[in-house]
XYZ file of C-alpha atoms in Angstrom:
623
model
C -13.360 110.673 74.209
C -10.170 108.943 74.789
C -8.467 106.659 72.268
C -7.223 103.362 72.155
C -3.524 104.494 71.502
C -2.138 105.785 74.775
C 1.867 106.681 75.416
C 3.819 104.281 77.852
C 4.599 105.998 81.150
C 8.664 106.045 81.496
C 9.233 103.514 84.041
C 7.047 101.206 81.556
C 9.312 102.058 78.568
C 12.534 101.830 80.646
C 11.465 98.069 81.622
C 10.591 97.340 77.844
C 13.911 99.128 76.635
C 15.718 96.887 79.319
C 14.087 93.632 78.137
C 16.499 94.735 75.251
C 19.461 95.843 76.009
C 19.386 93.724 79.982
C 19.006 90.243 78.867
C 21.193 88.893 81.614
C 24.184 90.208 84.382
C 26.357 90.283 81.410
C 24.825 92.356 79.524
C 25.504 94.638 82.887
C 28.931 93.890 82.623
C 29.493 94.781 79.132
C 27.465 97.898 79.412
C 29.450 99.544 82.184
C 33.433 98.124 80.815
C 32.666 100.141 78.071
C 31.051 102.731 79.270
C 34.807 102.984 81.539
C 36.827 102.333 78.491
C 34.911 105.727 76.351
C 35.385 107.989 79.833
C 39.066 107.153 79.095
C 40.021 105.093 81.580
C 43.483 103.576 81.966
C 42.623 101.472 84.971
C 39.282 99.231 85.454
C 38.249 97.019 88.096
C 34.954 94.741 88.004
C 33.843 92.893 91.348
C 30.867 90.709 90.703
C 29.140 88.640 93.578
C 26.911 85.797 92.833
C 27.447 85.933 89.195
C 26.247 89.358 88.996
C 22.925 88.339 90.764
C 23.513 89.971 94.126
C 26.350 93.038 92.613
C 28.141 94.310 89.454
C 30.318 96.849 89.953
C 32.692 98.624 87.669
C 35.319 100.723 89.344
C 37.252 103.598 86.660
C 39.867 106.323 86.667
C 37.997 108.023 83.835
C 37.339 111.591 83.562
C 33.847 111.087 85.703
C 30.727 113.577 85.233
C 29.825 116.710 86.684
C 26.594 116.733 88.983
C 24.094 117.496 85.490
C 25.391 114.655 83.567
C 25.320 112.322 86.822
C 21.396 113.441 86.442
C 21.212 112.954 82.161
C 23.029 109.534 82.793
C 20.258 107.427 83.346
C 17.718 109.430 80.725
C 16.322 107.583 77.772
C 18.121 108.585 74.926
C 20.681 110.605 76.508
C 24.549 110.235 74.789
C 27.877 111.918 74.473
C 28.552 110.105 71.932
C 25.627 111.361 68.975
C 24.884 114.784 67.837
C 23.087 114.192 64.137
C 21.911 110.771 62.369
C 25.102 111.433 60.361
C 27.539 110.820 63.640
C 26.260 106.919 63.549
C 28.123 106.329 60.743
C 31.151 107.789 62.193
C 31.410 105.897 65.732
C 34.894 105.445 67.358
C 33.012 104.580 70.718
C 31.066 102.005 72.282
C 28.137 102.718 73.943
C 25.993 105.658 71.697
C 22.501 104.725 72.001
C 22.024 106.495 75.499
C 19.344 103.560 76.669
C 21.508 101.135 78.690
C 22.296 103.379 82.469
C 18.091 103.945 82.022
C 17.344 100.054 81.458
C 20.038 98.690 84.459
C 18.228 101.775 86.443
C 14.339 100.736 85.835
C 15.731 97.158 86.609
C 18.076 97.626 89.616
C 19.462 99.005 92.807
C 21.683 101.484 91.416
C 24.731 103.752 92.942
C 26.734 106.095 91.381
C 29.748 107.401 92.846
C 31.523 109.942 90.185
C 34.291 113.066 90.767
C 35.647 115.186 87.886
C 39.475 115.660 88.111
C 39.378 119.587 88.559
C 36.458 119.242 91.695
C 37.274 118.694 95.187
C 34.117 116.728 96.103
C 32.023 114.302 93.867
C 28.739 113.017 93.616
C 26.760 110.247 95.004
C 23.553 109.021 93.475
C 21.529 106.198 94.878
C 18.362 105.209 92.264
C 15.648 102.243 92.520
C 13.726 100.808 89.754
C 14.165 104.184 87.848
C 13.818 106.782 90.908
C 16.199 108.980 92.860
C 15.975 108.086 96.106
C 19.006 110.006 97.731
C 22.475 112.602 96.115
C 24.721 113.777 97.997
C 28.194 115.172 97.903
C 30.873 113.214 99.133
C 34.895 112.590 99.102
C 35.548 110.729 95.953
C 38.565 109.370 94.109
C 38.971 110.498 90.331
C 36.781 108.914 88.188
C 33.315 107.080 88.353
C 32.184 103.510 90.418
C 28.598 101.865 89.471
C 27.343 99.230 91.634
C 24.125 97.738 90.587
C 22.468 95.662 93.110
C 19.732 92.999 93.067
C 19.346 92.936 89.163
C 15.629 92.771 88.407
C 14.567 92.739 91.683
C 10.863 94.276 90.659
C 10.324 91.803 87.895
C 10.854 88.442 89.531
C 9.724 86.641 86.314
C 13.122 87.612 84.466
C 14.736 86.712 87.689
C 13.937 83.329 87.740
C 14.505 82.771 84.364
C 18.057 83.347 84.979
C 20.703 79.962 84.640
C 22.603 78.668 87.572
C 25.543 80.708 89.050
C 27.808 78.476 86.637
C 26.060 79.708 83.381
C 25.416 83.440 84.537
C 29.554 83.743 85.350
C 30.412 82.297 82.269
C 28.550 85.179 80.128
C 30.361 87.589 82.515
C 33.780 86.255 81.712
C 32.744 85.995 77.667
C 31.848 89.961 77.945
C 35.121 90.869 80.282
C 37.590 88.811 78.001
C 35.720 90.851 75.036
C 36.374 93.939 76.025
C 39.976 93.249 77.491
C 41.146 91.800 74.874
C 40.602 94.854 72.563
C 42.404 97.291 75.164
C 45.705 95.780 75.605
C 46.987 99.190 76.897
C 44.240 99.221 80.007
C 44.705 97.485 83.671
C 42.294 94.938 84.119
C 41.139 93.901 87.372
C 38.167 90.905 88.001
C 37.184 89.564 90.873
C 34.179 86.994 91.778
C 33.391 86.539 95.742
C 36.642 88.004 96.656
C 38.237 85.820 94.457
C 40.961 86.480 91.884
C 39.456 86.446 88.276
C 41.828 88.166 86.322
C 44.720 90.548 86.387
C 45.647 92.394 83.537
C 48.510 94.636 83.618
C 49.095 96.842 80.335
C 50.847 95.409 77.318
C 50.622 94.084 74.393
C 47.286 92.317 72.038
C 50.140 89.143 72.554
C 50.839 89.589 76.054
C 46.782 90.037 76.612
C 45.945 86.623 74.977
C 48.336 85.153 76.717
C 47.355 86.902 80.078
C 43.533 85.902 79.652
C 43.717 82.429 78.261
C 47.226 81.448 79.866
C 48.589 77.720 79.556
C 50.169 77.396 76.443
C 48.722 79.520 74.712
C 51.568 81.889 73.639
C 52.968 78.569 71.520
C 49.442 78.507 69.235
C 49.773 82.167 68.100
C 50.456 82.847 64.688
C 50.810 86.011 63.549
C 48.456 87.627 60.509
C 48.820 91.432 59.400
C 47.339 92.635 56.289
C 47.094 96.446 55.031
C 44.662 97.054 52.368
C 42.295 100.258 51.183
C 39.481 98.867 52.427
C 40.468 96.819 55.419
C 43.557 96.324 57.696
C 43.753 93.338 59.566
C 46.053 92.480 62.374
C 45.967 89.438 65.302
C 46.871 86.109 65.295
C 45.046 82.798 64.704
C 46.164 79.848 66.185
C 47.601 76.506 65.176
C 45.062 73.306 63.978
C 47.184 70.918 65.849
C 45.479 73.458 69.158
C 41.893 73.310 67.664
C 39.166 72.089 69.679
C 35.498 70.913 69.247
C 33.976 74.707 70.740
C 33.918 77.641 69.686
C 35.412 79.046 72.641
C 38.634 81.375 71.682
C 37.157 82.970 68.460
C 37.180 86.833 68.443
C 36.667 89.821 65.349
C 36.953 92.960 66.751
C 36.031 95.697 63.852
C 37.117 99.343 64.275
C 37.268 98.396 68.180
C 34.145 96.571 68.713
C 33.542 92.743 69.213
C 31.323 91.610 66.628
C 29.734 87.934 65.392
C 29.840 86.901 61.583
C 29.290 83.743 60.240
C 30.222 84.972 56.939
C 33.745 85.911 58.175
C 33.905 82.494 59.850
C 33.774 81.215 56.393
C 36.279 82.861 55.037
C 38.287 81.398 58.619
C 37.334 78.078 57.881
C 38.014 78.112 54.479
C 42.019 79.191 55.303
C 41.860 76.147 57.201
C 40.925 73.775 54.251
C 43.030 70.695 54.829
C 44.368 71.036 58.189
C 41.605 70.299 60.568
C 39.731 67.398 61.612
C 36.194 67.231 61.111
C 34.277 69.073 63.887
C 37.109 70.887 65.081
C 37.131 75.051 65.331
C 40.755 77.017 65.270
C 40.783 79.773 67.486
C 41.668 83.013 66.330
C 42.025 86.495 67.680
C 42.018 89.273 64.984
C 41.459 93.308 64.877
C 39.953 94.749 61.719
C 39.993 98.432 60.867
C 37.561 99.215 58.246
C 36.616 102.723 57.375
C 33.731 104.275 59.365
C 31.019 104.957 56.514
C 31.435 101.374 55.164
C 29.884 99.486 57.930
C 26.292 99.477 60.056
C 26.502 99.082 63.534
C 23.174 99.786 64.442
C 21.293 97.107 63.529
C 21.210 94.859 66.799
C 20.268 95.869 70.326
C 23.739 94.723 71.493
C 25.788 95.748 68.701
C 27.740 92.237 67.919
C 26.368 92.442 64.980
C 27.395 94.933 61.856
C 26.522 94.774 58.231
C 29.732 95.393 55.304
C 29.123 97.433 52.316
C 31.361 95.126 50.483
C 31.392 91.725 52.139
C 32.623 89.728 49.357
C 36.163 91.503 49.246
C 36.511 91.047 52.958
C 35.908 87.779 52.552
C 38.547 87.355 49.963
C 40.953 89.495 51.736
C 40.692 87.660 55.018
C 40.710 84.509 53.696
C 43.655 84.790 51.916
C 45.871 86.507 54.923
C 45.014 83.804 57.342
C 46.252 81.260 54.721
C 49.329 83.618 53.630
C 49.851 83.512 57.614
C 49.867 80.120 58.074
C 52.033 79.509 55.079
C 54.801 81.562 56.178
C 55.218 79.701 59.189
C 55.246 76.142 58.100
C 51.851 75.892 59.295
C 50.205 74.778 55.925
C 51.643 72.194 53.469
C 53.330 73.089 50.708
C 53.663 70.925 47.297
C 57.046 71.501 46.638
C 58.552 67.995 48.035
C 62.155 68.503 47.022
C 62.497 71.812 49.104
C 64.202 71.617 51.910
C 63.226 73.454 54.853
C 66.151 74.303 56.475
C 67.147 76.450 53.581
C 64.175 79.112 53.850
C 65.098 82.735 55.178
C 63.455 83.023 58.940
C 60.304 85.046 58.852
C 61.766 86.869 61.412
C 64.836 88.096 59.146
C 63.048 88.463 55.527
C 63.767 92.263 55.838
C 66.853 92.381 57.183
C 70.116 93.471 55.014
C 73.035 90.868 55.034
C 75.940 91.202 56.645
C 78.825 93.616 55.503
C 81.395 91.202 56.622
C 81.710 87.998 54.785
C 82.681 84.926 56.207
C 86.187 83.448 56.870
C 87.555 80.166 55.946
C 89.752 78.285 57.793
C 91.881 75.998 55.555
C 94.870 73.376 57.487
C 97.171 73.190 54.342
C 98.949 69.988 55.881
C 95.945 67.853 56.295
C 95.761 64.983 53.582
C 93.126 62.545 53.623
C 95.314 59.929 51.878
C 97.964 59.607 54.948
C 96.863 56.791 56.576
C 95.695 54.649 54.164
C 97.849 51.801 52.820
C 98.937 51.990 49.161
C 96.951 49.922 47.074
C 98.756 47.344 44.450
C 97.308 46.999 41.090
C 97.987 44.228 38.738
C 99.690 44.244 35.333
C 96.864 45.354 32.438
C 98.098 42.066 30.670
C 97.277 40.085 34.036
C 93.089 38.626 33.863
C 92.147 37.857 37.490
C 88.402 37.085 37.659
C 86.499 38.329 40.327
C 85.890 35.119 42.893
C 82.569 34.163 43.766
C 81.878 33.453 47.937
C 81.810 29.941 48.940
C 78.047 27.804 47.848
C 78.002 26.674 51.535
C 77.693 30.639 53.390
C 74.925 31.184 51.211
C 72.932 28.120 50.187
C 72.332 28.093 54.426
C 70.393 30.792 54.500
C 67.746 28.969 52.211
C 67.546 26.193 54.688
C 64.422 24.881 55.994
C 62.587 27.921 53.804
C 60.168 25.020 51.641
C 58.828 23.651 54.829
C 57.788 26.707 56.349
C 56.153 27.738 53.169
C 54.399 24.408 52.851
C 52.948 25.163 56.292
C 51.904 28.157 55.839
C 50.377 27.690 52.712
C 49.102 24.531 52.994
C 46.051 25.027 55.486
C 44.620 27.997 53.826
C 45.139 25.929 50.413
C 43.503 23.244 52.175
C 40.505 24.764 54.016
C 39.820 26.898 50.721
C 39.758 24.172 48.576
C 37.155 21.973 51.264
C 34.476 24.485 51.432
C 31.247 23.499 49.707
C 30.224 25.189 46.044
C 26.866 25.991 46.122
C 25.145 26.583 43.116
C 22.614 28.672 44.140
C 22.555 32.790 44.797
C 21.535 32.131 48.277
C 22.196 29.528 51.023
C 19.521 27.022 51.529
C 18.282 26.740 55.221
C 15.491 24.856 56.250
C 13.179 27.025 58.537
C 12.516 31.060 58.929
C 15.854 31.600 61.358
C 18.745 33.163 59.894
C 21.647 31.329 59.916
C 25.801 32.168 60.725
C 26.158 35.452 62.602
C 23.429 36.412 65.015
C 23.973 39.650 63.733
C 25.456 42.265 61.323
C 26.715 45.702 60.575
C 24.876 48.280 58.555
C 26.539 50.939 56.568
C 28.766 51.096 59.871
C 25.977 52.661 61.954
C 23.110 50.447 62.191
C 23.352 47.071 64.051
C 20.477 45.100 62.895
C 19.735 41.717 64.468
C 16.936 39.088 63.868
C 14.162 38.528 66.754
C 11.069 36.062 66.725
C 8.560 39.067 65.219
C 10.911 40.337 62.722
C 14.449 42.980 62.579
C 15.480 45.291 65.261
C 17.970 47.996 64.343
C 19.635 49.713 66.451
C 21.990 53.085 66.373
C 24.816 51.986 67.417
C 26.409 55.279 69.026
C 22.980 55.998 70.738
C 23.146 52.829 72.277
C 26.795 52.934 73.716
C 25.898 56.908 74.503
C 23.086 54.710 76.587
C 25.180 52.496 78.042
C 28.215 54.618 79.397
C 25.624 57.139 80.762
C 24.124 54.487 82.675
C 27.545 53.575 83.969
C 28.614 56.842 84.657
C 25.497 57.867 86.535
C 25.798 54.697 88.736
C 29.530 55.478 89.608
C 28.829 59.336 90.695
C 25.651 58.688 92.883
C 25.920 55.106 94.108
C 29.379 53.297 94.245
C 33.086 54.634 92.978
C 34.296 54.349 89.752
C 37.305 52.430 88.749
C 40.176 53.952 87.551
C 43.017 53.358 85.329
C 46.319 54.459 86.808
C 48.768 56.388 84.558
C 52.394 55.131 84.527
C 53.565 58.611 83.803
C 51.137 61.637 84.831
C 49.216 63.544 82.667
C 50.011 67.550 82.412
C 46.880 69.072 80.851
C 46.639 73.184 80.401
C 43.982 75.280 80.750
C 42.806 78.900 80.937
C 42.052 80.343 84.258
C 37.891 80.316 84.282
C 38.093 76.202 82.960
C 40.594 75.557 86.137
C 37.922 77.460 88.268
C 34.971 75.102 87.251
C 37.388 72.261 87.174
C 37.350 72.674 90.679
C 34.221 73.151 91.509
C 33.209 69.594 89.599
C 36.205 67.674 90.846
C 33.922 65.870 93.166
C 31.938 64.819 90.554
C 34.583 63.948 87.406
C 36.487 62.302 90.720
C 33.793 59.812 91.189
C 33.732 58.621 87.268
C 37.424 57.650 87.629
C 39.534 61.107 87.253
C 42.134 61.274 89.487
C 43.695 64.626 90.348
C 47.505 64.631 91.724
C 47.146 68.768 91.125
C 45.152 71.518 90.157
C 47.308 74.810 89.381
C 46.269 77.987 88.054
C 46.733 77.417 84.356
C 47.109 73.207 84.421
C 45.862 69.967 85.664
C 47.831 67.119 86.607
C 45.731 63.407 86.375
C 47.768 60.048 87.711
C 44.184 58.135 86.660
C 41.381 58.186 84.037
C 38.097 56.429 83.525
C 39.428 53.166 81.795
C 36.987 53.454 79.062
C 39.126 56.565 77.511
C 42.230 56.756 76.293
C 44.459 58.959 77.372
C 45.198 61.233 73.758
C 41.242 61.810 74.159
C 41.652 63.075 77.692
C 41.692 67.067 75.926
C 38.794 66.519 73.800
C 36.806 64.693 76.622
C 37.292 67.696 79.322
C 37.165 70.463 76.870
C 34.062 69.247 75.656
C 32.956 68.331 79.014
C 33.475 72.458 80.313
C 32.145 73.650 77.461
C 28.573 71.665 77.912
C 28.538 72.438 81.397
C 28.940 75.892 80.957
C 26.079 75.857 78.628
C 23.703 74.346 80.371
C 24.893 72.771 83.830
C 20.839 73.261 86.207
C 21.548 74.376 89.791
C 21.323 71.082 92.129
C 23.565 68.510 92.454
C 21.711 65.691 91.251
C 20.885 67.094 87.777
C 24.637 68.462 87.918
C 26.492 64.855 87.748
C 23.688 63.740 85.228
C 24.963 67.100 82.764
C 28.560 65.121 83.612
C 27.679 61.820 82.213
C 25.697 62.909 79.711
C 28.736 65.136 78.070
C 30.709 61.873 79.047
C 29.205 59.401 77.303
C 28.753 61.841 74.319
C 32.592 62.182 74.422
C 33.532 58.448 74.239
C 30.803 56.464 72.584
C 31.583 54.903 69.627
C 31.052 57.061 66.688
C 29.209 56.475 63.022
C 31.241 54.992 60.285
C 33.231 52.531 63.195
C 33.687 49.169 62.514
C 32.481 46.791 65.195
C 33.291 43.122 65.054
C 30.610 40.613 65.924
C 31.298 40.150 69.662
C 31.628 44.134 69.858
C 28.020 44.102 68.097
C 26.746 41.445 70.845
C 27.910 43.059 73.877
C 26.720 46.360 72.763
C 23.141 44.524 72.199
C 23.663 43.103 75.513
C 24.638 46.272 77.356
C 21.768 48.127 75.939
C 19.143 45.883 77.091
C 20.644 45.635 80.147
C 20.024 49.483 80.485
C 17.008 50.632 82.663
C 15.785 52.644 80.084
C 17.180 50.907 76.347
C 14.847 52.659 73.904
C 15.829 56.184 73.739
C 19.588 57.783 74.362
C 20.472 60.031 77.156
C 19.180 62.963 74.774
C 15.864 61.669 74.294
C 16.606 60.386 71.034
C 15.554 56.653 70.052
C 18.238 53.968 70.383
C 16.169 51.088 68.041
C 13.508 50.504 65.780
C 11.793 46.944 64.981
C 10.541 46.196 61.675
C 7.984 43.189 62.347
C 7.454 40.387 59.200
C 3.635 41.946 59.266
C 5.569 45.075 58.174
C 7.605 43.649 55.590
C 4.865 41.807 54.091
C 2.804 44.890 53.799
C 5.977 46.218 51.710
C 6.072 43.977 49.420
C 2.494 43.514 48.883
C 2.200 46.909 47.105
């Protein structure tokens, strides 16, 4: 009599397992970089087509695999990397839990194409949805390619559940930049379509930053190196006055590996006390070496995350290097005001001996400073001369006319304060149920509330104007062009390579809100226009925010893709809580909303007013 427990046949498992480890093409991506980074590698290419949809393939110089471990590659559970539970807690490498070449397998068209350095031929491998379908020996170059084709072709559900193109290549980039950063000392090679990504020659962590993120970034970097017994830190975090709303440019690597820990942000943040604006992230970019035995690494399927046997002192110790760091360099204040800055030893010299040789002084023995000025005569001591006062006339004129001009300016204030009516009551008297004076007021600097025939409506003021300015926007891309406001002097604006690839791709769309482009380089924008409701300090802010919410979640057509733009847009530049808004700013916003086609709720879905009838207020005070 069979049981109800039965054992999953492998191709089942492998599909379960990949549901893990294969969340998306990235997770492909990261997977087979570091799979080429443990085989040794000192060059690496990825080519990706469709964002990873159609082909990922990673191209190495690594030591490659004989013809058995071609075979054992794509086994559950198989690894070079583990001999004994004790080895987890001793991992220099990336990839150890031997399930990812089995997951991409049960998921994917799969080739292998692999030659050791001492063989003369290699070893081709062709495998579908978890089956050998064809090996073969073949002419190979040293070291190992894996194209994976048609990623979850066999389970179309996970397949359509993937984001647009846009979304998919931005998780590609996040996993390449992760694992190129780390490797300075590796060539890097992406391409997307057969276009140029990235190219990465060796170097330096500096030199890498700099080559991935480009513009200006090499001026943000400062410097933060730490040695301790328990943790060494090295990297560089940047400066606030380069901080930005995402969350784009942060990166811990520990012993190696990128990792994510919002207890380490803390500590981050917490250097930063006092230098940032609200809402605004630093970037940083730092390595910490920890010993092996003192951390977990095995307790997520992707390994980004790790847990500290004493989290607390790296908290303490991180903290307080970032904010030694950004004392050192004049980053942070300092509460010394009589010190003078220009006196301080360069950081770059604080080690350095002084010179042997000690300065000479030149000294011109016949100069005298008293040579061509006239003697001066000086009076008897018995002689009293009085010291003579200037003439009444040359200063009694500059007085002139100055009691008339205070009488008029005084006198009108004196005279309208002194006419206004004293009422002796708390409250004006009116005569009926209308309020009277202003139409309407300000509440706590985020609620407009304004009297109608049934009772109050209040309204949120930066949903409304979010409203409003997504309305415009939305007309300007789709029916008519937007204005724009001309620049007397262009506008240079730097970015990294991936934001000036998407920049392109949506200059259609930020085109028709009022943007316009003079030139589009490879690490830099320049704008001769802008949408005249923005000012042109905010331009940053508005794109960077703009790129990072249509990487997140831009949909696939068109249509939905300029109403992702306005949305960010009018996010960007509505007015915010807490701003003051005189009362014609409060009328035309009331105005503008209810000229909207759709006033009550934001372009979020959120509710733009309330009402709060006299029925309502009656009930309230009838308790």
């Amino acid at each position: 009599m069979s049981g109800i427990i039965q054992l999953l046949p492998d191709h089942v498992a492998n599909q379960i397992a990949a549901g893990e480890v294969v969340q998306r093409p990235a997770s492909v991506v990261k997977e087979l970089l570091e799979n080429a980074v443990d085989a040794g590698a000192t060059d690496i290419k990825l080519i990706v087509k469709d964002a990873g949809k159609t082909l990922i393939q990673v191209i190495d110089n690594g030591k490659g695999m004989n013809a058995t471990d071609a075979h054992l590659c794509f086994e559950r559970h198989a690894t070079s990397k583990i001999r004994q539970a004790e080895d987890l807690f001793a991992l220099h490498t990336k990839g150890f839990r031997g399930e990812a070449l089995a997951s991409i397998a049960a998921v994917a068209h799969v080739e292998l194409k692999t030659r050791q350095p001492q063989d003369e031929l290699g070893l081709q491998l062709s495998i579908e949805g978890g089956k050998f379908l064809q090996e073969e020996a073949a002419a190979l170059p040293e070291g190992s390619s894996f194209s994976v084709k048609n990623l979850f072709f066999n389970i179309p559900a996970r397949r359509n559940f993937l984001k647009s193109d846009v979304i998919e290549f931005r998780h590609i980039v996040d996993e390449f930049q992760r694992v190129a950063l780390v490797h300075p000392e590796i060539y890097f090679s992406f391409y997307h379509n057969g276009s140029e990504v990235h190219i990465l020659p060796p170097g330096n962590f500096r030199q890498r930053i700099v080559g991935i993120f480009a513009g200006k970034t090499n001026e943000k970097l400062v410097p933060v190196h730490e040695e301790t017994d328990i943790l060494r830190i090295s990297g560089f975090v940047g400066k606030p006055e380069f901080s930005k709303k995402n969350k784009g440019e942060q990166f811990f690597f520990v012993n190696g590996r990128f990792i994510k820990s919002g207890y380490l942000h803390h500590a981050i943040m917490n250097a930063y006390e006092g230098l940032l604006k609200d809402g605004l992230q630093p970037s940083y970019y730092l390595i910490l070496e920890v010993p092996t035995q003192s951390i977990d690494i095995n307790i997520h399927p992707t390994k980004t995350e790790v847990k500290f046997d004493d989290e607390q002192a790296l908290y303490a110790i991180l903290r307080s290097s970032v904010k030694h760091s950004l004392g050192q360099f004049s980053v942070a204040p300092v509460l010394d005001f009589d010190r003078d800055a220009n006196l301080d030893t360069p950081y770059h010299y604080k080690n350095k001996d002084a010179d042997s040789v000690y300065p000479t002084i030149q000294v011109d023995a016949t100069f005298n400073p008293f040579a061509d000025e006239k003697p001066v005569k000086t009076s008897a001591p018995n002689n009293k001369q009085k010291y003579k006062m200037p003439e009444t006339a040359s200063w009694e004129s500059l007085y002139v006319g100055l009691q008339s001009d205070t009488d008029s300016v005084w006198e009108p204030e004196t005279a309208s304060f002194e006419s206004e009516p004293i009422h002796s009551g708390l409250f004006h008297e009116t005569d009926g149920t209308e309020m009277q004076g202003a139409r309407c007021y300000q509440l706590a600097r985020k609620y407009i509330v304004n009297p109608i025939k049934s009772g109050l409506i209040v309204i949120d003021q930066q949903r409304a104007h979010q409203r409003i300015l997504y309305e415009q926007f939305l007309t300007n891309m789709t029916v008519e062009q937007a204005s724009s406001q001309q620049l007397l002097f262009p506008l240079e604006l730097a970015f990294s390579r991936h934001e000036i690839s998407a920049i392109k791709e949506l200059e259609a769309s930020l085109s028709s809100t009022g943007f316009t482009f003079d030139a589009i380089a490879e690490d830099c924008i320049v704008l001769s226009g802008i949408p005249p409701q923005i000012a042109a300090e905010q331009i940053t802010e508005v794109l960077h925010e703009l790129l990072h919410d249509l990487q997140e979640g831009i949909p696939g057509n068109s249509f939905s893709q300029n109403d992702i733009i306005a949305q960010s847009m009018a996010k960007s530049m509505s007015i915010k809580n807490g701003m003051y808004l005189s009362e014609k700013e409060q009328e035309n916003l009331i105005n503008g909303l209810f000229a909207c086609k759709a006033p009550d709720v934001s372009p979020f879905q959120k509710p733009t007013f309330i009402t709060l009838r006299v029925e309502d207020l009656d009930k309230k005070f009838a308790l």
